mmCIF file of C-alpha atoms and ligand atoms in Angstrom:
data_model
loop_
_atom_site.group_PDB
_atom_site.id
_atom_site.type_symbol
_atom_site.label_atom_id
_atom_site.label_comp_id
_atom_site.label_asym_id
_atom_site.label_seq_id
_atom_site.Cartn_x
_atom_site.Cartn_y
_atom_site.Cartn_z
ATOM 1 C CA MET N 775 0.000 0.000 0.000
ATOM 2 C CA SER N 776 1.483 3.319 -1.034
ATOM 3 C CA ASP N 777 1.474 6.247 1.365
ATOM 4 C CA ARG N 778 -1.463 8.562 1.437
ATOM 5 C CA PRO N 779 -0.675 11.421 -0.996
ATOM 6 C CA SER N 780 -0.343 14.914 0.406
ATOM 7 C CA ASP N 781 -3.339 16.095 -1.636
ATOM 8 C CA SER N 782 -5.585 13.561 0.112
ATOM 9 C CA LEU N 783 -7.590 15.383 2.771
ATOM 10 C CA SER N 784 -9.661 13.863 5.571
ATOM 11 C CA TYR N 785 -12.531 11.537 4.533
ATOM 12 C CA ASP N 786 -10.948 10.622 1.188
ATOM 13 C CA THR N 787 -11.138 6.812 0.923
ATOM 14 C CA PHE N 788 -7.621 6.593 -0.496
ATOM 15 C CA GLY N 789 -6.447 2.978 -0.787
ATOM 16 C CA LEU N 790 -9.926 1.505 -1.261
ATOM 17 C CA ASP N 791 -10.759 -0.426 -4.445
ATOM 18 C CA ARG N 792 -14.450 0.231 -5.055
ATOM 19 C CA ALA N 793 -14.622 -2.873 -7.299
ATOM 20 C CA ASP N 794 -17.100 -1.284 -9.686
ATOM 21 C CA ARG N 795 -17.160 -4.320 -12.006
ATOM 22 C CA GLN N 796 -17.470 -7.043 -9.343
ATOM 23 C CA ARG N 797 -20.134 -5.257 -7.305
ATOM 24 C CA LYS N 798 -22.558 -5.571 -10.230
ATOM 25 C CA ASP N 799 -22.526 -9.355 -9.700
ATOM 26 C CA PRO N 800 -25.010 -10.213 -6.892
ATOM 27 C CA GLN N 801 -23.443 -13.636 -6.307
ATOM 28 C CA TRP N 802 -19.999 -12.137 -5.861
ATOM 29 C CA VAL N 803 -21.377 -9.519 -3.451
ATOM 30 C CA ALA N 804 -23.245 -12.179 -1.427
ATOM 31 C CA ALA N 805 -20.133 -14.355 -1.203
ATOM 32 C CA ARG N 806 -18.028 -11.434 -0.018
ATOM 33 C CA LEU N 807 -20.690 -10.409 2.510
ATOM 34 C CA HIS N 808 -20.593 -13.848 4.113
ATOM 35 C CA ALA N 809 -16.806 -14.258 3.999
ATOM 36 C CA ARG N 810 -15.477 -14.594 7.546
ATOM 37 C CA ASP N 811 -12.831 -11.920 7.091
ATOM 38 C CA SER N 812 -15.114 -9.233 5.629
ATOM 39 C CA PHE N 813 -15.697 -6.067 7.641
ATOM 40 C CA LEU N 814 -19.130 -4.666 8.472
ATOM 41 C CA ILE N 815 -19.493 -1.022 9.545
ATOM 42 C CA PRO N 816 -22.645 -0.524 11.634
ATOM 43 C CA VAL N 817 -24.460 2.813 11.248
ATOM 44 C CA TRP N 818 -27.381 3.944 13.388
ATOM 45 C CA ARG N 819 -29.317 7.083 12.427
ATOM 46 C CA ASP N 820 -26.264 8.814 10.867
ATOM 47 C CA HIS N 821 -24.085 7.852 13.830
ATOM 48 C CA ASN N 822 -21.041 5.568 13.624
ATOM 49 C CA LEU N 823 -19.969 2.989 16.203
ATOM 50 C CA ILE N 824 -16.796 4.403 17.754
ATOM 51 C CA LEU N 825 -14.668 3.556 20.761
ATOM 52 C CA PRO N 826 -14.185 6.991 22.363
ATOM 53 C CA GLY N 827 -10.607 8.115 22.863
ATOM 54 C CA ASP N 828 -8.892 9.116 26.086
ATOM 55 C CA ASP N 829 -5.624 10.823 27.045
ATOM 56 C CA ASP N 830 -3.572 7.935 25.669
ATOM 57 C CA HIS N 831 -5.698 6.617 22.799
ATOM 58 C CA ALA N 832 -7.289 8.149 19.722
ATOM 59 C CA PRO N 833 -10.941 7.307 19.076
ATOM 60 C CA SER N 834 -11.257 4.249 16.829
ATOM 61 C CA ALA N 835 -13.872 2.694 14.565
ATOM 62 C CA VAL N 836 -15.638 -0.485 15.624
ATOM 63 C CA THR N 837 -16.080 -2.879 12.698
ATOM 64 C CA LEU N 838 -17.708 -6.291 12.913
ATOM 65 C CA THR N 839 -16.372 -9.491 11.359
ATOM 66 C CA GLY N 840 -17.240 -13.204 11.252
ATOM 67 C CA ASP N 841 -20.164 -14.405 13.385
ATOM 68 C CA HIS N 842 -20.495 -10.970 14.956
ATOM 69 C CA ALA N 843 -21.117 -9.412 11.538
ATOM 70 C CA ARG N 844 -23.447 -12.174 10.330
ATOM 71 C CA GLY N 845 -25.446 -11.994 13.551
ATOM 72 C CA THR N 846 -26.076 -8.301 12.890
ATOM 73 C CA LEU N 847 -27.338 -8.559 9.310
ATOM 74 C CA HIS N 848 -30.885 -9.582 10.270
ATOM 75 C CA MET N 849 -31.289 -6.239 12.091
ATOM 76 C CA ALA N 850 -30.228 -4.183 9.065
ATOM 77 C CA ARG N 851 -32.537 -2.447 6.644
ATOM 78 C CA ASP N 852 -29.880 -1.779 3.989
ATOM 79 C CA VAL N 853 -26.507 -3.451 3.539
ATOM 80 C CA THR N 854 -24.139 -1.814 1.066
ATOM 81 C CA PHE N 855 -20.830 -2.970 -0.343
ATOM 82 C CA LEU N 856 -18.159 -0.291 0.068
ATOM 83 C CA GLY N 857 -15.029 -1.795 -1.483
ATOM 84 C CA GLN N 858 -11.948 -3.991 -1.197
ATOM 85 C CA ARG N 859 -8.684 -3.356 0.583
ATOM 86 C CA GLU N 860 -5.777 -5.753 0.902
ATOM 87 C CA GLY N 861 -7.995 -8.649 -0.189
ATOM 88 C CA ARG N 862 -10.734 -8.014 2.375
ATOM 89 C CA SER N 863 -14.199 -6.625 1.727
ATOM 90 C CA TRP N 864 -15.898 -3.732 3.482
ATOM 91 C CA PHE N 865 -19.670 -3.436 3.913
ATOM 92 C CA THR N 866 -21.954 -1.181 5.900
ATOM 93 C CA ALA N 867 -25.292 -1.999 7.541
ATOM 94 C CA ASP N 868 -28.066 0.456 8.429
ATOM 95 C CA LEU N 869 -29.375 -0.390 11.906
ATOM 96 C CA SER N 870 -31.548 2.729 12.166
ATOM 97 C CA ASP N 871 -34.779 0.721 12.526
ATOM 98 C CA GLN N 872 -33.541 -0.651 15.863
ATOM 99 C CA GLU N 873 -33.772 1.047 19.230
ATOM 100 C CA LEU N 874 -30.384 1.762 20.782
ATOM 101 C CA PHE N 875 -31.103 -0.675 23.607
ATOM 102 C CA ASP N 876 -31.377 -3.541 21.113
ATOM 103 C CA LEU N 877 -27.886 -2.790 19.828
ATOM 104 C CA THR N 878 -26.094 -3.053 23.174
ATOM 105 C CA PRO N 879 -24.774 -6.578 22.365
ATOM 106 C CA ILE N 880 -22.657 -5.191 19.509
ATOM 107 C CA MET N 881 -21.708 -1.950 21.256
ATOM 108 C CA GLY N 882 -19.560 -3.113 24.158
ATOM 109 C CA ARG N 883 -17.743 -0.022 25.423
ATOM 110 C CA ALA N 884 -18.269 1.760 22.096
ATOM 111 C CA GLU N 885 -20.910 4.394 21.369
ATOM 112 C CA PHE N 886 -22.809 5.549 18.310
ATOM 113 C CA LEU N 887 -21.261 8.996 17.789
ATOM 114 C CA ASP N 888 -21.421 11.818 15.262
ATOM 115 C CA LEU N 889 -18.228 11.389 13.244
ATOM 116 C CA ARG N 890 -17.885 15.146 12.817
ATOM 117 C CA GLY N 891 -17.033 15.422 16.497
ATOM 118 C CA CYS N 892 -14.145 12.934 16.493
ATOM 119 C CA GLY N 893 -13.122 12.171 12.883
ATOM 120 C CA ALA N 894 -10.223 14.637 13.049
ATOM 121 C CA PHE N 895 -8.538 12.515 15.717
ATOM 122 C CA MET N 896 -9.009 9.111 14.091
ATOM 123 C CA ASP N 897 -6.926 7.056 11.694
ATOM 124 C CA PRO N 898 -7.539 8.699 8.263
ATOM 125 C CA PHE N 899 -8.652 5.497 6.511
ATOM 126 C CA GLU N 900 -11.014 4.531 9.329
ATOM 127 C CA ALA N 901 -12.538 8.004 9.429
ATOM 128 C CA ALA N 902 -12.962 8.009 5.639
ATOM 129 C CA MET N 903 -14.690 4.611 5.658
ATOM 130 C CA LEU N 904 -17.090 5.671 8.415
ATOM 131 C CA ALA N 905 -17.943 8.852 6.512
ATOM 132 C CA TYR N 906 -18.457 6.907 3.263
ATOM 133 C CA ALA N 907 -20.686 4.369 5.050
ATOM 134 C CA ARG N 908 -22.763 7.067 6.691
ATOM 135 C CA GLY N 909 -23.176 8.969 3.419
ATOM 136 C CA MET N 910 -24.244 5.882 1.443
ATOM 137 C CA LEU N 911 -26.849 4.853 3.994
ATOM 138 C CA PHE N 912 -28.193 8.400 4.212
ATOM 139 C CA TRP N 913 -28.793 8.239 0.453
ATOM 140 C CA HIS N 914 -30.533 4.843 0.702
ATOM 141 C CA ARG N 915 -32.896 6.046 3.417
ATOM 142 C CA ARG N 916 -33.997 8.979 1.269
ATOM 143 C CA GLN N 917 -34.273 7.097 -1.996
ATOM 144 C CA ARG N 918 -36.779 4.414 -1.012
ATOM 145 C CA PHE N 919 -39.354 5.752 -3.438
ATOM 146 C CA CYS N 920 -38.975 6.776 -7.049
ATOM 147 C CA GLY N 921 -38.921 10.536 -7.559
ATOM 148 C CA ALA N 922 -40.660 10.130 -10.929
ATOM 149 C CA CYS N 923 -43.609 7.828 -10.112
ATOM 150 C CA GLY N 924 -43.558 7.301 -6.332
ATOM 151 C CA SER N 925 -43.176 3.498 -6.464
ATOM 152 C CA PRO N 926 -40.787 1.690 -4.086
ATOM 153 C CA THR N 927 -37.197 1.299 -5.316
ATOM 154 C CA GLU N 928 -34.846 -1.676 -4.900
ATOM 155 C CA ALA N 929 -31.086 -1.661 -4.316
ATOM 156 C CA HIS N 930 -28.732 -3.227 -6.884
ATOM 157 C CA HIS N 931 -25.005 -3.256 -7.672
ATOM 158 C CA GLY N 932 -24.081 -3.910 -4.064
ATOM 159 C CA GLY N 933 -26.119 -0.868 -3.032
ATOM 160 C CA HIS N 934 -24.715 1.602 -5.565
ATOM 161 C CA LYS N 935 -27.912 1.895 -7.567
ATOM 162 C CA ARG N 936 -31.622 1.825 -6.761
ATOM 163 C CA THR N 937 -34.114 0.919 -9.460
ATOM 164 C CA CYS N 938 -37.798 1.812 -9.500
ATOM 165 C CA GLY N 939 -39.892 -1.344 -9.008
ATOM 166 C CA ASN N 940 -42.662 -0.099 -11.319
ATOM 167 C CA ALA N 941 -42.124 -1.973 -14.607
ATOM 168 C CA ASP N 942 -43.619 0.927 -16.567
ATOM 169 C CA CYS N 943 -41.056 3.309 -15.070
ATOM 170 C CA GLY N 944 -37.882 1.426 -14.094
ATOM 171 C CA LEU N 945 -35.965 4.643 -13.442
ATOM 172 C CA GLU N 946 -32.450 4.142 -12.083
ATOM 173 C CA HIS N 947 -31.304 6.272 -9.140
ATOM 174 C CA PHE N 948 -27.629 6.760 -8.272
ATOM 175 C CA PRO N 949 -25.984 8.211 -5.141
ATOM 176 C CA ARG N 950 -25.612 11.950 -5.508
ATOM 177 C CA THR N 951 -23.035 14.409 -4.297
ATOM 178 C CA ASP N 952 -23.766 18.127 -4.010
ATOM 179 C CA PRO N 953 -20.764 20.402 -4.715
ATOM 180 C CA ALA N 954 -20.162 23.316 -2.387
ATOM 181 C CA VAL N 955 -17.451 25.957 -2.673
ATOM 182 C CA LEU N 956 -15.333 27.277 0.176
ATOM 183 C CA VAL N 957 -13.482 30.473 -0.639
ATOM 184 C CA LEU N 958 -10.611 31.935 1.326
ATOM 185 C CA ILE N 959 -10.415 35.587 0.296
ATOM 186 C CA THR N 960 -7.160 37.415 0.870
ATOM 187 C CA ARG N 961 -5.849 40.905 0.336
ATOM 188 C CA PRO N 962 -2.320 42.335 0.456
ATOM 189 C CA GLY N 963 -1.440 44.949 3.038
ATOM 190 C CA PRO N 964 0.430 45.599 6.289
ATOM 191 C CA GLU N 965 1.107 42.833 8.831
ATOM 192 C CA GLY N 966 1.561 40.286 6.030
ATOM 193 C CA GLY N 967 -1.791 40.865 4.368
ATOM 194 C CA ALA N 968 -5.134 39.599 5.604
ATOM 195 C CA CYS N 969 -7.769 36.967 4.973
ATOM 196 C CA LEU N 970 -11.493 37.160 5.491
ATOM 197 C CA LEU N 971 -13.106 35.133 8.280
ATOM 198 C CA ALA N 972 -16.810 35.050 9.023
ATOM 199 C CA ARG N 973 -19.221 33.355 11.383
ATOM 200 C CA GLN N 974 -22.841 32.288 11.177
ATOM 201 C CA PRO N 975 -25.107 32.800 14.199
ATOM 202 C CA ALA N 976 -25.771 29.057 14.575
ATOM 203 C CA TRP N 977 -22.099 28.109 14.850
ATOM 204 C CA PRO N 978 -20.399 27.269 18.160
ATOM 205 C CA ASP N 979 -19.152 30.200 20.236
ATOM 206 C CA LYS N 980 -16.233 32.126 18.633
ATOM 207 C CA PHE N 981 -16.051 29.726 15.665
ATOM 208 C CA HIS N 982 -15.015 31.494 12.432
ATOM 209 C CA SER N 983 -14.459 30.134 8.920
ATOM 210 C CA CYS N 984 -14.152 31.210 5.303
ATOM 211 C CA LEU N 985 -17.172 31.814 3.088
ATOM 212 C CA ALA N 986 -19.088 28.894 1.610
ATOM 213 C CA GLY N 987 -22.104 28.115 -0.503
ATOM 214 C CA PHE N 988 -23.774 25.451 -2.622
ATOM 215 C CA LEU N 989 -23.429 25.341 -6.376
ATOM 216 C CA GLU N 990 -26.636 26.084 -8.264
ATOM 217 C CA ILE N 991 -27.755 24.551 -11.559
ATOM 218 C CA GLY N 992 -26.230 26.259 -14.586
ATOM 219 C CA GLU N 993 -23.412 27.797 -12.553
ATOM 220 C CA SER N 994 -19.645 27.226 -12.736
ATOM 221 C CA LEU N 995 -17.726 26.797 -9.495
ATOM 222 C CA GLU N 996 -16.028 30.150 -10.090
ATOM 223 C CA ALA N 997 -19.356 31.901 -10.728
ATOM 224 C CA CYS N 998 -20.712 30.304 -7.561
ATOM 225 C CA ALA N 999 -17.751 31.686 -5.591
ATOM 226 C CA ARG N 1000 -18.285 35.200 -7.004
ATOM 227 C CA ARG N 1001 -22.015 35.090 -6.273
ATOM 228 C CA GLU N 1002 -21.695 33.767 -2.721
ATOM 229 C CA VAL N 1003 -19.026 36.311 -1.817
ATOM 230 C CA MET N 1004 -21.036 39.195 -3.267
ATOM 231 C CA GLU N 1005 -24.213 38.025 -1.497
ATOM 232 C CA GLU N 1006 -22.608 37.487 1.888
ATOM 233 C CA VAL N 1007 -20.050 40.290 2.211
ATOM 234 C CA GLY N 1008 -20.612 42.556 -0.820
ATOM 235 C CA ILE N 1009 -17.123 42.467 -2.321
ATOM 236 C CA GLU N 1010 -15.771 41.554 -5.750
ATOM 237 C CA ILE N 1011 -13.069 38.893 -6.081
ATOM 238 C CA GLU N 1012 -10.482 38.007 -8.736
ATOM 239 C CA ASP N 1013 -7.678 35.462 -9.300
ATOM 240 C CA ILE N 1014 -10.000 32.634 -8.275
ATOM 241 C CA VAL N 1015 -8.028 29.387 -7.965
ATOM 242 C CA GLN N 1016 -9.378 25.892 -7.267
ATOM 243 C CA VAL N 1017 -6.949 24.541 -4.688
ATOM 244 C CA GLN N 1018 -8.282 21.163 -3.625
ATOM 245 C CA SER N 1019 -11.443 19.117 -3.234
ATOM 246 C CA GLN N 1020 -12.612 17.006 -0.323
ATOM 247 C CA PRO N 1021 -15.426 14.479 0.098
ATOM 248 C CA TRP N 1022 -17.776 15.701 2.801
ATOM 249 C CA PRO N 1023 -20.575 13.132 3.114
ATOM 250 C CA PHE N 1024 -22.294 14.970 5.994
ATOM 251 C CA PRO N 1025 -24.655 14.203 4.409
ATOM 252 C CA ALA N 1026 -23.794 14.473 0.706
ATOM 253 C CA SER N 1027 -21.311 17.173 -0.265
ATOM 254 C CA LEU N 1028 -18.090 17.629 -2.130
ATOM 255 C CA MET N 1029 -16.152 20.616 -0.817
ATOM 256 C CA VAL N 1030 -14.251 22.536 -3.475
ATOM 257 C CA GLY N 1031 -11.616 24.684 -1.813
ATOM 258 C CA MET N 1032 -10.729 27.950 -3.542
ATOM 259 C CA THR N 1033 -8.637 31.013 -2.932
ATOM 260 C CA ALA N 1034 -9.351 34.450 -4.350
ATOM 261 C CA ARG N 1035 -8.092 37.995 -4.017
ATOM 262 C CA ALA N 1036 -10.385 40.800 -3.006
ATOM 263 C CA ARG N 1037 -10.822 43.571 -5.586
ATOM 264 C CA THR N 1038 -12.598 45.703 -3.008
ATOM 265 C CA VAL N 1039 -12.141 45.600 0.765
ATOM 266 C CA ARG N 1040 -15.111 47.417 2.307
ATOM 267 C CA LEU N 1041 -17.467 44.748 3.652
ATOM 268 C CA ARG N 1042 -21.250 44.860 3.450
ATOM 269 C CA VAL N 1043 -22.247 41.890 5.589
ATOM 270 C CA ASP N 1044 -25.559 40.149 4.905
ATOM 271 C CA THR N 1045 -26.803 39.772 8.463
ATOM 272 C CA ASP N 1046 -29.452 37.255 7.409
ATOM 273 C CA GLU N 1047 -26.605 34.835 6.612
ATOM 274 C CA LEU N 1048 -23.698 35.975 8.765
ATOM 275 C CA GLU N 1049 -23.314 37.269 12.290
ATOM 276 C CA THR N 1050 -20.024 38.920 11.418
ATOM 277 C CA ALA N 1051 -17.196 39.001 8.859
ATOM 278 C CA ARG N 1052 -13.791 40.578 9.345
ATOM 279 C CA TRP N 1053 -10.318 40.880 7.883
ATOM 280 C CA VAL N 1054 -7.693 39.145 10.023
ATOM 281 C CA THR N 1055 -4.046 39.986 9.332
ATOM 282 C CA ARG N 1056 -1.350 37.353 9.182
ATOM 283 C CA ARG N 1057 0.219 38.783 12.345
ATOM 284 C CA GLN N 1058 -3.087 38.604 14.215
ATOM 285 C CA PHE N 1059 -3.083 34.822 13.689
ATOM 286 C CA ASP N 1060 -0.343 34.688 16.349
ATOM 287 C CA ASP N 1061 -2.967 35.468 18.981
ATOM 288 C CA LEU N 1062 -6.440 34.629 17.711
ATOM 289 C CA GLY N 1063 -7.635 34.081 21.274
ATOM 290 C CA SER N 1064 -7.463 37.798 22.019
ATOM 291 C CA LEU N 1065 -9.717 38.419 19.004
ATOM 292 C CA GLY N 1066 -12.251 35.862 20.201
ATOM 293 C CA ILE N 1067 -11.685 33.677 17.138
ATOM 294 C CA VAL N 1068 -11.623 29.870 17.039
ATOM 295 C CA LEU N 1069 -10.659 28.246 13.723
ATOM 296 C CA PRO N 1070 -12.418 25.267 12.072
ATOM 297 C CA ARG N 1071 -11.265 21.770 13.025
ATOM 298 C CA ARG N 1072 -8.187 20.396 11.315
ATOM 299 C CA ASP N 1073 -10.190 17.862 9.257
ATOM 300 C CA THR N 1074 -11.936 20.641 7.318
ATOM 301 C CA MET N 1075 -11.262 22.255 3.969
ATOM 302 C CA ALA N 1076 -11.517 25.695 5.575
ATOM 303 C CA ARG N 1077 -8.656 24.918 7.950
ATOM 304 C CA PHE N 1078 -6.610 23.482 5.061
ATOM 305 C CA LEU N 1079 -7.042 26.713 3.069
ATOM 306 C CA ILE N 1080 -6.228 28.965 6.022
ATOM 307 C CA GLU N 1081 -3.083 27.021 6.957
ATOM 308 C CA GLY N 1082 -1.987 26.972 3.313
ATOM 309 C CA TRP N 1083 -2.237 30.751 3.168
ATOM 310 C CA LEU N 1084 -0.381 31.182 6.470
ATOM 311 C CA ARG N 1085 2.512 29.039 5.176
ATOM 312 C CA LYS N 1086 2.940 31.159 2.052
ATOM 313 C CA GLU N 1087 5.723 33.697 1.799
ATOM 314 C CA THR N 1088 4.458 37.227 2.159
HETATM 315 ZN ZN1 ZN F 1488 -40.566 5.120 -10.993
#
């Protein structure tokens, strides 16, 4: 297994073979599901089974194998094939129909937790697999009925396609990913220049990030960045660069990280969207605490963009 490349951010399932050809064969999928060495990732209502960390240990994913995995399948509504790694298969099972009490036999000391609270501290491959599992099962739960005719749908291709059961319709539904842009806006100036940080009222206390928004139909990523920035803080941007992308299946996004330079600096903050937005100079990053600013977690695209800018020569 080669090392994880430097452009692979958190929640990228690097190293996983998604076995696109084999997963279309139901017999192959069934055989892999019942193989004793296959892994099963349990998911309950968008929460992953995780052994919480402590001072000496990082949090870790709980995966089921062998009899433990097979004994869980009867409780699952959907079981989806995720991929192959080092000759072993990975599946995920949706246990959301069960009450938490009924799952205590498989939980042990582990808990069903929101991955967003602990993924940054976990092994990158484990965190990516839990995110992938959670995202796939979220899609299944919301795709039970055909959007065209309302008939029930059935899963195929190891869970990577749902087909409408109405013979007159037969529409195929595939997992979807919604692109969102994150833009770190910078401007030159004293104290090493500045970047724009903002916060939404619903965010945790002091939490600040760069600007973000969802792509609309008929819009390029760059046009989306220009529109979101103009809507939220009223400035024009230029030199828009796509830096990196990151899977963000919470529940179904792809984050496209961008940088841009401000053409104008006077902010006109849309207070329906943002509580505040402000320029923060490079020097002020030495003591963000005194400004009452907390940065996004280190598993996020926003943090990646901010740290990339801070590392640049001024
Ligand atoms: Zn249909």
